[in-house]
PDB file of C-alpha atoms and ligand atoms in Angstrom:
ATOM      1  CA  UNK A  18      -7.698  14.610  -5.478  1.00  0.00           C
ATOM      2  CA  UNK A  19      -5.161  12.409  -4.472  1.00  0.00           C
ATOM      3  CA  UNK A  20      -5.908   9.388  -2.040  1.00  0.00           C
ATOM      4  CA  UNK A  21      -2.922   8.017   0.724  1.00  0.00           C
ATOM      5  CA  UNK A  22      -3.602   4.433   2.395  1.00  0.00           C
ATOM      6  CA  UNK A  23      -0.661   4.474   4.870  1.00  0.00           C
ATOM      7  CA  UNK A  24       0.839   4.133   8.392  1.00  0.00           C
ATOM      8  CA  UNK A  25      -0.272   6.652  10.892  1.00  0.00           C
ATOM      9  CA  UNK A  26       3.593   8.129  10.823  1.00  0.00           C
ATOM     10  CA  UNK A  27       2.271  10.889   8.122  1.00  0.00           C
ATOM     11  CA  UNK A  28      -0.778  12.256  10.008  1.00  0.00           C
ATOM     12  CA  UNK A  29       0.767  15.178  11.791  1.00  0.00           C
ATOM     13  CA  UNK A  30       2.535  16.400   8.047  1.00  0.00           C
ATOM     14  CA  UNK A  31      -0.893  16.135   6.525  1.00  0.00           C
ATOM     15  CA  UNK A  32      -2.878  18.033   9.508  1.00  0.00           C
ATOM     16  CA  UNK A  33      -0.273  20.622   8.564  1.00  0.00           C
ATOM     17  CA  UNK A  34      -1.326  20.233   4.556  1.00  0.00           C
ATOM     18  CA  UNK A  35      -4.874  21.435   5.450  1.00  0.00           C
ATOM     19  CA  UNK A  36      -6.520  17.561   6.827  1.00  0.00           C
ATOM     20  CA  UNK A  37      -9.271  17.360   9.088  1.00  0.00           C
ATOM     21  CA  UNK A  38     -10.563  14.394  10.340  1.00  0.00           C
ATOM     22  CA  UNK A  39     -13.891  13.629   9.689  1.00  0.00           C
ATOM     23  CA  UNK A  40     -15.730  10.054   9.714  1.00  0.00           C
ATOM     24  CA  UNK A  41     -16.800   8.341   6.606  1.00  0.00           C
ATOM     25  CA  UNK A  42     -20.102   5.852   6.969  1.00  0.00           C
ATOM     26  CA  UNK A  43     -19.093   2.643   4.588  1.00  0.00           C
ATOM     27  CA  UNK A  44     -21.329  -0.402   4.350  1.00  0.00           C
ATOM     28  CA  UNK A  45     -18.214  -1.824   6.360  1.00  0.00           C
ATOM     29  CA  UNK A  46     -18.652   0.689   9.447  1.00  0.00           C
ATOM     30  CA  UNK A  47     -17.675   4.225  10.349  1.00  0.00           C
ATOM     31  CA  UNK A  48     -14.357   5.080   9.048  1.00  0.00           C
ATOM     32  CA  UNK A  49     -12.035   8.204  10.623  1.00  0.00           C
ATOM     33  CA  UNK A  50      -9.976   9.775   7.497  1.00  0.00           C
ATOM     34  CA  UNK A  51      -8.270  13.036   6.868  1.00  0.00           C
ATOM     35  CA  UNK A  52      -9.811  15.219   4.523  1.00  0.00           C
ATOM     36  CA  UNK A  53      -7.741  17.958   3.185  1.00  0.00           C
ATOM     37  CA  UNK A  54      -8.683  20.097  -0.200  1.00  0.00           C
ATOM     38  CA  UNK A  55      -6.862  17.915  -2.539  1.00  0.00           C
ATOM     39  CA  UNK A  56      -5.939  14.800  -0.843  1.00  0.00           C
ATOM     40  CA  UNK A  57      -7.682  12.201   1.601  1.00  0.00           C
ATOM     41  CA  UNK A  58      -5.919   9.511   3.842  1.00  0.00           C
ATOM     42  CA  UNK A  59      -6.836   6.351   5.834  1.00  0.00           C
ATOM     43  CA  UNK A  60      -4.575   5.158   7.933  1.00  0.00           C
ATOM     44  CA  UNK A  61      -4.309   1.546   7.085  1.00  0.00           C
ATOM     45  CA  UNK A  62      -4.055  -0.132  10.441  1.00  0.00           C
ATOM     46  CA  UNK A  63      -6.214   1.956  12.232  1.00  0.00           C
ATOM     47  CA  UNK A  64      -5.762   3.482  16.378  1.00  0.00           C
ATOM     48  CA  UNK A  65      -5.306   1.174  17.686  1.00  0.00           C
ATOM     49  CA  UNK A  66      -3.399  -0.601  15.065  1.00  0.00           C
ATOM     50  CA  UNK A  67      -4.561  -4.217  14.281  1.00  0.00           C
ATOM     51  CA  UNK A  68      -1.836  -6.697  12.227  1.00  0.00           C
ATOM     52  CA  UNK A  69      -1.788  -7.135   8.572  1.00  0.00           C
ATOM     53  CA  UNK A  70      -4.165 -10.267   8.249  1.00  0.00           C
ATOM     54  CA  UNK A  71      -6.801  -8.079  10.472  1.00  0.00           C
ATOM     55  CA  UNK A  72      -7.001  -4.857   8.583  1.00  0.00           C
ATOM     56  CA  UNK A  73     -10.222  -3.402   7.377  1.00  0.00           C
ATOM     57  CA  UNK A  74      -9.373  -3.385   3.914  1.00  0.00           C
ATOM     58  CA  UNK A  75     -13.238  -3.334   2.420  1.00  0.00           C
ATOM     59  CA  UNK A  76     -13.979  -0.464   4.638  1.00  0.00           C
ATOM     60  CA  UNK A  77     -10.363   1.176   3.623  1.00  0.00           C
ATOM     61  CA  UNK A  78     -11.004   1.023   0.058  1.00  0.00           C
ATOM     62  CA  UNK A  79     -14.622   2.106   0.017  1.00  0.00           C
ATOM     63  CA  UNK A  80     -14.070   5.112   2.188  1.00  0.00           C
ATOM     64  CA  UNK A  81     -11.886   6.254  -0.845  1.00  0.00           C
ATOM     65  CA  UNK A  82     -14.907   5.475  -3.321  1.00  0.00           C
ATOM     66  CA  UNK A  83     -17.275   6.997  -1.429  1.00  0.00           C
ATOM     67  CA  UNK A  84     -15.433  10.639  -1.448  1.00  0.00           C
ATOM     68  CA  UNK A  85     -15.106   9.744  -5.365  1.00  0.00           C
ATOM     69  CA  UNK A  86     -11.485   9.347  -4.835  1.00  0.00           C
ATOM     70  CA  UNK A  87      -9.973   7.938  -8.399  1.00  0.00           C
ATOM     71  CA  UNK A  88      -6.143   7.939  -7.716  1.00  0.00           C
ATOM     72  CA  UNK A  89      -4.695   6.432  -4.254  1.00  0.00           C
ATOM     73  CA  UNK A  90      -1.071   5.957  -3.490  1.00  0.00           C
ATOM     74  CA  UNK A  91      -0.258   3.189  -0.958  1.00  0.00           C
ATOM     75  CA  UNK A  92       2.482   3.478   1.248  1.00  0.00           C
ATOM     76  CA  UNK A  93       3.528  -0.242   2.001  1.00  0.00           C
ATOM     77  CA  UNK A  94       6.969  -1.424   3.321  1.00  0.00           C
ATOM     78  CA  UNK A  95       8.565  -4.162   2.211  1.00  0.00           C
ATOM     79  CA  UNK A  96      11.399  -6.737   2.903  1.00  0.00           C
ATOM     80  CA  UNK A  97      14.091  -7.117  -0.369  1.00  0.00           C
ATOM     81  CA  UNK A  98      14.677 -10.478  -2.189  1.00  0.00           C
ATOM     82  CA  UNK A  99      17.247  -9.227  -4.555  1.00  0.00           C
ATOM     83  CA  UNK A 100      20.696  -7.144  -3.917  1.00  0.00           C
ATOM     84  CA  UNK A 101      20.270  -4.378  -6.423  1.00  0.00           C
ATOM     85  CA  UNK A 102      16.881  -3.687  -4.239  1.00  0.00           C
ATOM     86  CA  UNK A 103      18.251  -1.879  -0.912  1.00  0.00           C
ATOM     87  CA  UNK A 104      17.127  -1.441   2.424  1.00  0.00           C
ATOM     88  CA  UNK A 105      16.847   2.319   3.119  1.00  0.00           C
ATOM     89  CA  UNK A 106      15.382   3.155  -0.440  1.00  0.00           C
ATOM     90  CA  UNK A 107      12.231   3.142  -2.347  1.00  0.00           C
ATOM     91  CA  UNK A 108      10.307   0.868  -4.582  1.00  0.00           C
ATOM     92  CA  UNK A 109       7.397   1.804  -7.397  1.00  0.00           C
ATOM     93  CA  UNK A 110       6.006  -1.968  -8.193  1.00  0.00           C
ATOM     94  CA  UNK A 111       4.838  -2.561 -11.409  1.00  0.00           C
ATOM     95  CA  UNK A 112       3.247  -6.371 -10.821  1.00  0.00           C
ATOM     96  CA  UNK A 113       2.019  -7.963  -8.167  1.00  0.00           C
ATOM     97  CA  UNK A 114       1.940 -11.973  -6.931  1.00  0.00           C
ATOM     98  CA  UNK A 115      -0.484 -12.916  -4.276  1.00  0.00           C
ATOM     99  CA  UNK A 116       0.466 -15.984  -1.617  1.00  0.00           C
ATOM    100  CA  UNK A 117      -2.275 -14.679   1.015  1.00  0.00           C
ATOM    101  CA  UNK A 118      -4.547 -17.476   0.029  1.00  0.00           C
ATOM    102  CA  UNK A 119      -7.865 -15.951   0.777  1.00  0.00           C
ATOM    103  CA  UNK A 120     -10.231 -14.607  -2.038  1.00  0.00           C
ATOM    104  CA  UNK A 121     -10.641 -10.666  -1.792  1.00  0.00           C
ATOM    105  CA  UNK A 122     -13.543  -9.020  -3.290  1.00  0.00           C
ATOM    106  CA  UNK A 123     -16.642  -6.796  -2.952  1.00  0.00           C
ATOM    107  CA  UNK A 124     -18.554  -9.093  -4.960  1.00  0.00           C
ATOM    108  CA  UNK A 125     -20.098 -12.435  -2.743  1.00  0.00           C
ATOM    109  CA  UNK A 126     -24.009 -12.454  -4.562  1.00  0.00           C
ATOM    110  CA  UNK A 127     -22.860 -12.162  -8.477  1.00  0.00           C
ATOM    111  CA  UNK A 128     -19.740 -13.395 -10.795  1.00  0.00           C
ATOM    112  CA  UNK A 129     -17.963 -10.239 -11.478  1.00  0.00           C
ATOM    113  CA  UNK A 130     -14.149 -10.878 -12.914  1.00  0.00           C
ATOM    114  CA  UNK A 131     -12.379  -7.544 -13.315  1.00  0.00           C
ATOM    115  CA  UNK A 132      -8.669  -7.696 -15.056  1.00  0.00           C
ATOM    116  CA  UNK A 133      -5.762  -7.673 -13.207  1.00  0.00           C
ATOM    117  CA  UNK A 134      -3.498  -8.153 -15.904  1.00  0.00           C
ATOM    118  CA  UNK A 135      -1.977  -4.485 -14.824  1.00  0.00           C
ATOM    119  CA  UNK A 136      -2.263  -4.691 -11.166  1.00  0.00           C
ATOM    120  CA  UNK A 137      -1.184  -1.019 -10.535  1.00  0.00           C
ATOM    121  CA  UNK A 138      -1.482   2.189 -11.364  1.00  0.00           C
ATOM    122  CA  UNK A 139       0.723   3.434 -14.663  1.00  0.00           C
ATOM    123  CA  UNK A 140      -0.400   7.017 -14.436  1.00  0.00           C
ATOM    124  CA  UNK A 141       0.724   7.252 -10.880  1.00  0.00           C
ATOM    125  CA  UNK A 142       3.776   5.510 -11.223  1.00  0.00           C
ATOM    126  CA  UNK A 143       5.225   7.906 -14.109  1.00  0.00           C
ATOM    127  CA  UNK A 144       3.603  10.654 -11.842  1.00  0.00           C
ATOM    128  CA  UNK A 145       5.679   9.550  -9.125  1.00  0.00           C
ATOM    129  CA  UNK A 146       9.326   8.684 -10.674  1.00  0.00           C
ATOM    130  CA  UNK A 147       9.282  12.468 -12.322  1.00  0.00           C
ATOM    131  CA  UNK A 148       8.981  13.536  -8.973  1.00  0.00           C
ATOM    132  CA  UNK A 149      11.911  11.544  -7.425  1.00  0.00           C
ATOM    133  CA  UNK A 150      14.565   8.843  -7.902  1.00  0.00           C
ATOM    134  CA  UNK A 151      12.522   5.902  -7.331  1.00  0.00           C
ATOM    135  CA  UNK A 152      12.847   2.608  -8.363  1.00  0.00           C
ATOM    136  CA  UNK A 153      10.571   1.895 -11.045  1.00  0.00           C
ATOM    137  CA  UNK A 154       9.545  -1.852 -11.703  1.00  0.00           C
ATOM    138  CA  UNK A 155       9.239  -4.497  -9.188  1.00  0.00           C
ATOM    139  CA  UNK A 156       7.122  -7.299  -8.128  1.00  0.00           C
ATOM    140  CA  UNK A 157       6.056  -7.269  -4.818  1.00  0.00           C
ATOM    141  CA  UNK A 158       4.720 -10.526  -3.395  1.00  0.00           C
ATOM    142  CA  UNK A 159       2.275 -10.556  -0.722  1.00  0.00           C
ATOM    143  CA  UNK A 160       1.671 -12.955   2.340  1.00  0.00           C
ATOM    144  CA  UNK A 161      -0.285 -13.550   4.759  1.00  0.00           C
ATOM    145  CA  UNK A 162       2.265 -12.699   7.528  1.00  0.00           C
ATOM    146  CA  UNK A 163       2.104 -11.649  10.177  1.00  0.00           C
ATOM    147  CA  UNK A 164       5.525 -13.675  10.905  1.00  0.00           C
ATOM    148  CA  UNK A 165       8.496 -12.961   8.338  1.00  0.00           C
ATOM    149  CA  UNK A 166       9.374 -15.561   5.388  1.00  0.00           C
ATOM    150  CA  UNK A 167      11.748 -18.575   6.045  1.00  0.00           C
ATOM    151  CA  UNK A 168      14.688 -19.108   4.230  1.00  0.00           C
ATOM    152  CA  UNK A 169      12.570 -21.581   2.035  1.00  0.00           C
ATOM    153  CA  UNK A 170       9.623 -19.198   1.876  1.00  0.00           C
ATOM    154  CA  UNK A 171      12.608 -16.232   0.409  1.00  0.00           C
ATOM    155  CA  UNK A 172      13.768 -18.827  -2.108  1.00  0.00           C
ATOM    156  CA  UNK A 173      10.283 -19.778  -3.431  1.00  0.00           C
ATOM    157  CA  UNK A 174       8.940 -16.376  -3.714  1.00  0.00           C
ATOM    158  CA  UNK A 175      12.614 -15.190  -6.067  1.00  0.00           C
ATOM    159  CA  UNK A 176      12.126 -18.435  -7.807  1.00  0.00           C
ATOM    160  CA  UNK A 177       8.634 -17.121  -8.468  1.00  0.00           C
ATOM    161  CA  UNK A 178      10.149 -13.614  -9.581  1.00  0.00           C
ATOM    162  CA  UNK A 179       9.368 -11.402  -6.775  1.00  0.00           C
ATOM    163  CA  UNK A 180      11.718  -8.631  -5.876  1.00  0.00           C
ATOM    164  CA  UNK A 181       9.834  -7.828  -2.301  1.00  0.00           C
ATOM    165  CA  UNK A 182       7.599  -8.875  -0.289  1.00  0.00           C
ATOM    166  CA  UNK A 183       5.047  -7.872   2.190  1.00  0.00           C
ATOM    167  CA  UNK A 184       1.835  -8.411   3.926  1.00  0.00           C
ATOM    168  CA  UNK A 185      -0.763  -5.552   2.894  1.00  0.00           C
ATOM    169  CA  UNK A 186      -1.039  -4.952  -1.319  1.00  0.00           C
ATOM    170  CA  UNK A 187      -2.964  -7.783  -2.506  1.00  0.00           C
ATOM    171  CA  UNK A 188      -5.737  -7.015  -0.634  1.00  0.00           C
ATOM    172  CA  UNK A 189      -5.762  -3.277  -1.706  1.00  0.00           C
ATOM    173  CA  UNK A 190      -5.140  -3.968  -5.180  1.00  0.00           C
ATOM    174  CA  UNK A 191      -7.896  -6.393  -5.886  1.00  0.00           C
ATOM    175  CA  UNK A 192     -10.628  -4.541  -3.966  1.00  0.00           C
ATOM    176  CA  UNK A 193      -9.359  -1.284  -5.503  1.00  0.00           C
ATOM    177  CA  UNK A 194      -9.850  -2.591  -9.165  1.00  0.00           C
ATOM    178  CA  UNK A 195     -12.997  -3.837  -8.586  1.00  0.00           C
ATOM    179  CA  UNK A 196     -14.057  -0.045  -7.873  1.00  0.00           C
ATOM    180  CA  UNK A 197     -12.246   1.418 -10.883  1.00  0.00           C
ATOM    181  CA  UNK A 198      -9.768   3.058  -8.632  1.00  0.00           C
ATOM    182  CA  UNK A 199      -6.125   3.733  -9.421  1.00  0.00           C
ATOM    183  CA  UNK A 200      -4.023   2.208  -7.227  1.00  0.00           C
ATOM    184  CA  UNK A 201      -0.399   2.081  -6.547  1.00  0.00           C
ATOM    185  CA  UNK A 202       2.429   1.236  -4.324  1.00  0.00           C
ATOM    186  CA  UNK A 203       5.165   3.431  -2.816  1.00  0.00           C
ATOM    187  CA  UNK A 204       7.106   0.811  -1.259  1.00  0.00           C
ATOM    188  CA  UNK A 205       9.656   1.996   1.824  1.00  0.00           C
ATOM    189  CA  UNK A 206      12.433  -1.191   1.852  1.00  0.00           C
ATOM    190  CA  UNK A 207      13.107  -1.772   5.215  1.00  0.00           C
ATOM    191  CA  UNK A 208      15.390  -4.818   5.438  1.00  0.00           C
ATOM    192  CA  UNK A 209      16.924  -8.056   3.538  1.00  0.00           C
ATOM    193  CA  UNK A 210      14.500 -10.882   4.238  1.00  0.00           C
ATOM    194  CA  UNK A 211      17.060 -12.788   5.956  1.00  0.00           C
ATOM    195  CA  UNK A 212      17.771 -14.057   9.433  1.00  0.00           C
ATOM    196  CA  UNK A 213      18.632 -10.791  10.826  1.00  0.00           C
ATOM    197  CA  UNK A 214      15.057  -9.310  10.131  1.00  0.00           C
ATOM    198  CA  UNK A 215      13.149  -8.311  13.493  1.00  0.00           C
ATOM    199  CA  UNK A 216       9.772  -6.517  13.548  1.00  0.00           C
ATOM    200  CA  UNK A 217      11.832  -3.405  15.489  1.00  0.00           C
ATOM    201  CA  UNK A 218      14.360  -2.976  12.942  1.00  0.00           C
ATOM    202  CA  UNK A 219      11.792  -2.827  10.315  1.00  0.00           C
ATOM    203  CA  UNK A 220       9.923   0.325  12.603  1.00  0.00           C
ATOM    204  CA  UNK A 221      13.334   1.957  12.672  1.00  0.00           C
ATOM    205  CA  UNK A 222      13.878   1.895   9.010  1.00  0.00           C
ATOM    206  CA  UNK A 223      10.384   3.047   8.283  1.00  0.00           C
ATOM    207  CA  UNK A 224      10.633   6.350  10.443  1.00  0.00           C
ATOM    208  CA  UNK A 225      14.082   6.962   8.577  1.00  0.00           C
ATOM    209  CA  UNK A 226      12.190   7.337   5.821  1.00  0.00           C
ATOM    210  CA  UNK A 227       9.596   8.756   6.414  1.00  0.00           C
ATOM    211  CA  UNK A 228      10.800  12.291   6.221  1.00  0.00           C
ATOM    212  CA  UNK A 229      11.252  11.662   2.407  1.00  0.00           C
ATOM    213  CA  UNK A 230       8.080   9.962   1.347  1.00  0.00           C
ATOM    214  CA  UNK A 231       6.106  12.938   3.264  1.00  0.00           C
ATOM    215  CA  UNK A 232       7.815  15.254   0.811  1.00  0.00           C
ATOM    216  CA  UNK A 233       7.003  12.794  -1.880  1.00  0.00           C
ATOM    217  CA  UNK A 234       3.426  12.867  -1.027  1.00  0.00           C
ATOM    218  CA  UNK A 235       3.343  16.649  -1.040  1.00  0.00           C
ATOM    219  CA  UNK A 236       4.837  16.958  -4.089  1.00  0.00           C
ATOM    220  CA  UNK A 237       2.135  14.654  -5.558  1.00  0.00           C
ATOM    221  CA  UNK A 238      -0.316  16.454  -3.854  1.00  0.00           C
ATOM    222  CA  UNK A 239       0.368  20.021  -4.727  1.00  0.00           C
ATOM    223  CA  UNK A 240       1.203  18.590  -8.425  1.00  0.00           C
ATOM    224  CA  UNK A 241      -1.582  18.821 -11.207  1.00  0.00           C
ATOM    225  CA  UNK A 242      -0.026  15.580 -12.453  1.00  0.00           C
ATOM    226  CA  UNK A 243      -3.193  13.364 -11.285  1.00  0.00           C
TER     227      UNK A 243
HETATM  228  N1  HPA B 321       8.519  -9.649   4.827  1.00  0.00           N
HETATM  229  C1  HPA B 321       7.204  -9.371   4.740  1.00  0.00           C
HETATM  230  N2  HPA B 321       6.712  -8.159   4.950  1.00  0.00           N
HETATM  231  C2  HPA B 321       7.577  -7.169   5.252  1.00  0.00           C
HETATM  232  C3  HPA B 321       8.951  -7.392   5.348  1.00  0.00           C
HETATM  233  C4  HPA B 321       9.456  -8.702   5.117  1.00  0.00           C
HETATM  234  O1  HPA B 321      10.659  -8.977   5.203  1.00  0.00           O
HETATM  235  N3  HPA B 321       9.524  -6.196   5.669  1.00  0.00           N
HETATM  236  C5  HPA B 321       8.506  -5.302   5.744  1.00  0.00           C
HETATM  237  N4  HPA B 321       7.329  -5.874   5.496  1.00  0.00           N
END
């Protein structure tokens, strides 16, 4: 059973798979998802979509615990600091830097420290690069958002070794570890953080690709890999 967090751009291809939507009760609220035999997704942003900084990422993340989900891909896009990282093609991140500067966790009443060390999943990542080219091996930096980086904001995070950046994995990947859940990044890039960046742009260059990363996802799904 494979798990997708993602933009609502891949529902209709997974109603086709076999998904029905049912709704999940999490100690967070009632959750829509689409169940199909061997995959479930959440759509990250919800319908209506809220921005990055307002997503329901407890409630995201538990849904998949709750249907004892142990593997979940996450579709993020992403913004490229370096030039051998190009708009139009796709990322597997292997670390992970976090510049959201709020605490994510499930765990408010106790101390509970889970490692991080290995912020992502290795399993699904070799899963995933047999199944297409894909870059293999990046660090994605998240922020808060939702505006884009300045120029100084760019130059900190590549001084800090990030190769991309965007605005929804840290979340994810913290609350994800803290339920033993397997969680990794397919990462669309969708532009050059530079001046020429607008939110519309980025929208275009996600529907260009997402064509490919359905047929990723089915792959993956139909695959006894996981
Ligand atoms: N910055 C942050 N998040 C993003 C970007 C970016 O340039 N592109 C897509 N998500």
């Amino acid at each position: 059973m494979i798990g997708i967090i993602g933009g609502s751009g891949f529902y209709a291809g997974l109603e086709e798979l076999g998904g029905v939507e049912k709704i999940v009760r999490t100690r967070f609220g009632d959750m829509p998802v689409l169940v199909g035999e061997d995959f479930v997704f959440v759509s990250r942003h919800g319908n209506p979509p809220v921005p990055p900084h307002m997503v329901k990422y407890h409630a995201n993340m538990d849904v998949f615990k709750i249907l004892n989900v142990e593997h979940v891909v996450a579709i993020s896009s992403v913004g490229s600091l370096v030039d051998d990282i190009k708009p139009g093609s796709l990322v597997l991140p292997d670390d992970l830097l976090d510049f959201t500067g709020r605490v994510w966790t499930y765990y408010n009443d106790k101390p509970v420290h889970v490692n991080l060390y290995e912020p992502f999943c290795p399993q699904l990542r070799v899963a995933l690069g047999k199944l297409s080219t894909l870059r293999a091996g990046a660090t994605y930096a998240t922020t808060k958002g939702p505006q884009f980086e300045t120029r100084a904001e760019a130059n900190m995070l590549r001084a800090f070794g990030a190769d991309i950046v965007g605005m929804t994995v840290a979340p994810e990947a913290r609350l994800a570890r803290e339920l033993g859940i397997c969680y990794q990044p397919l990462c669309p890039v969708v532009n050059y953080v530079d001046s020429k960046t607008t939110h519309e742009n980025t929208v275009t260059m996600v529907k260009k690709l997402e064509s490919q990363i359905a047929d990723i996802l089915e792959r993956l799904i139909n695959n006894d890999a996981i």
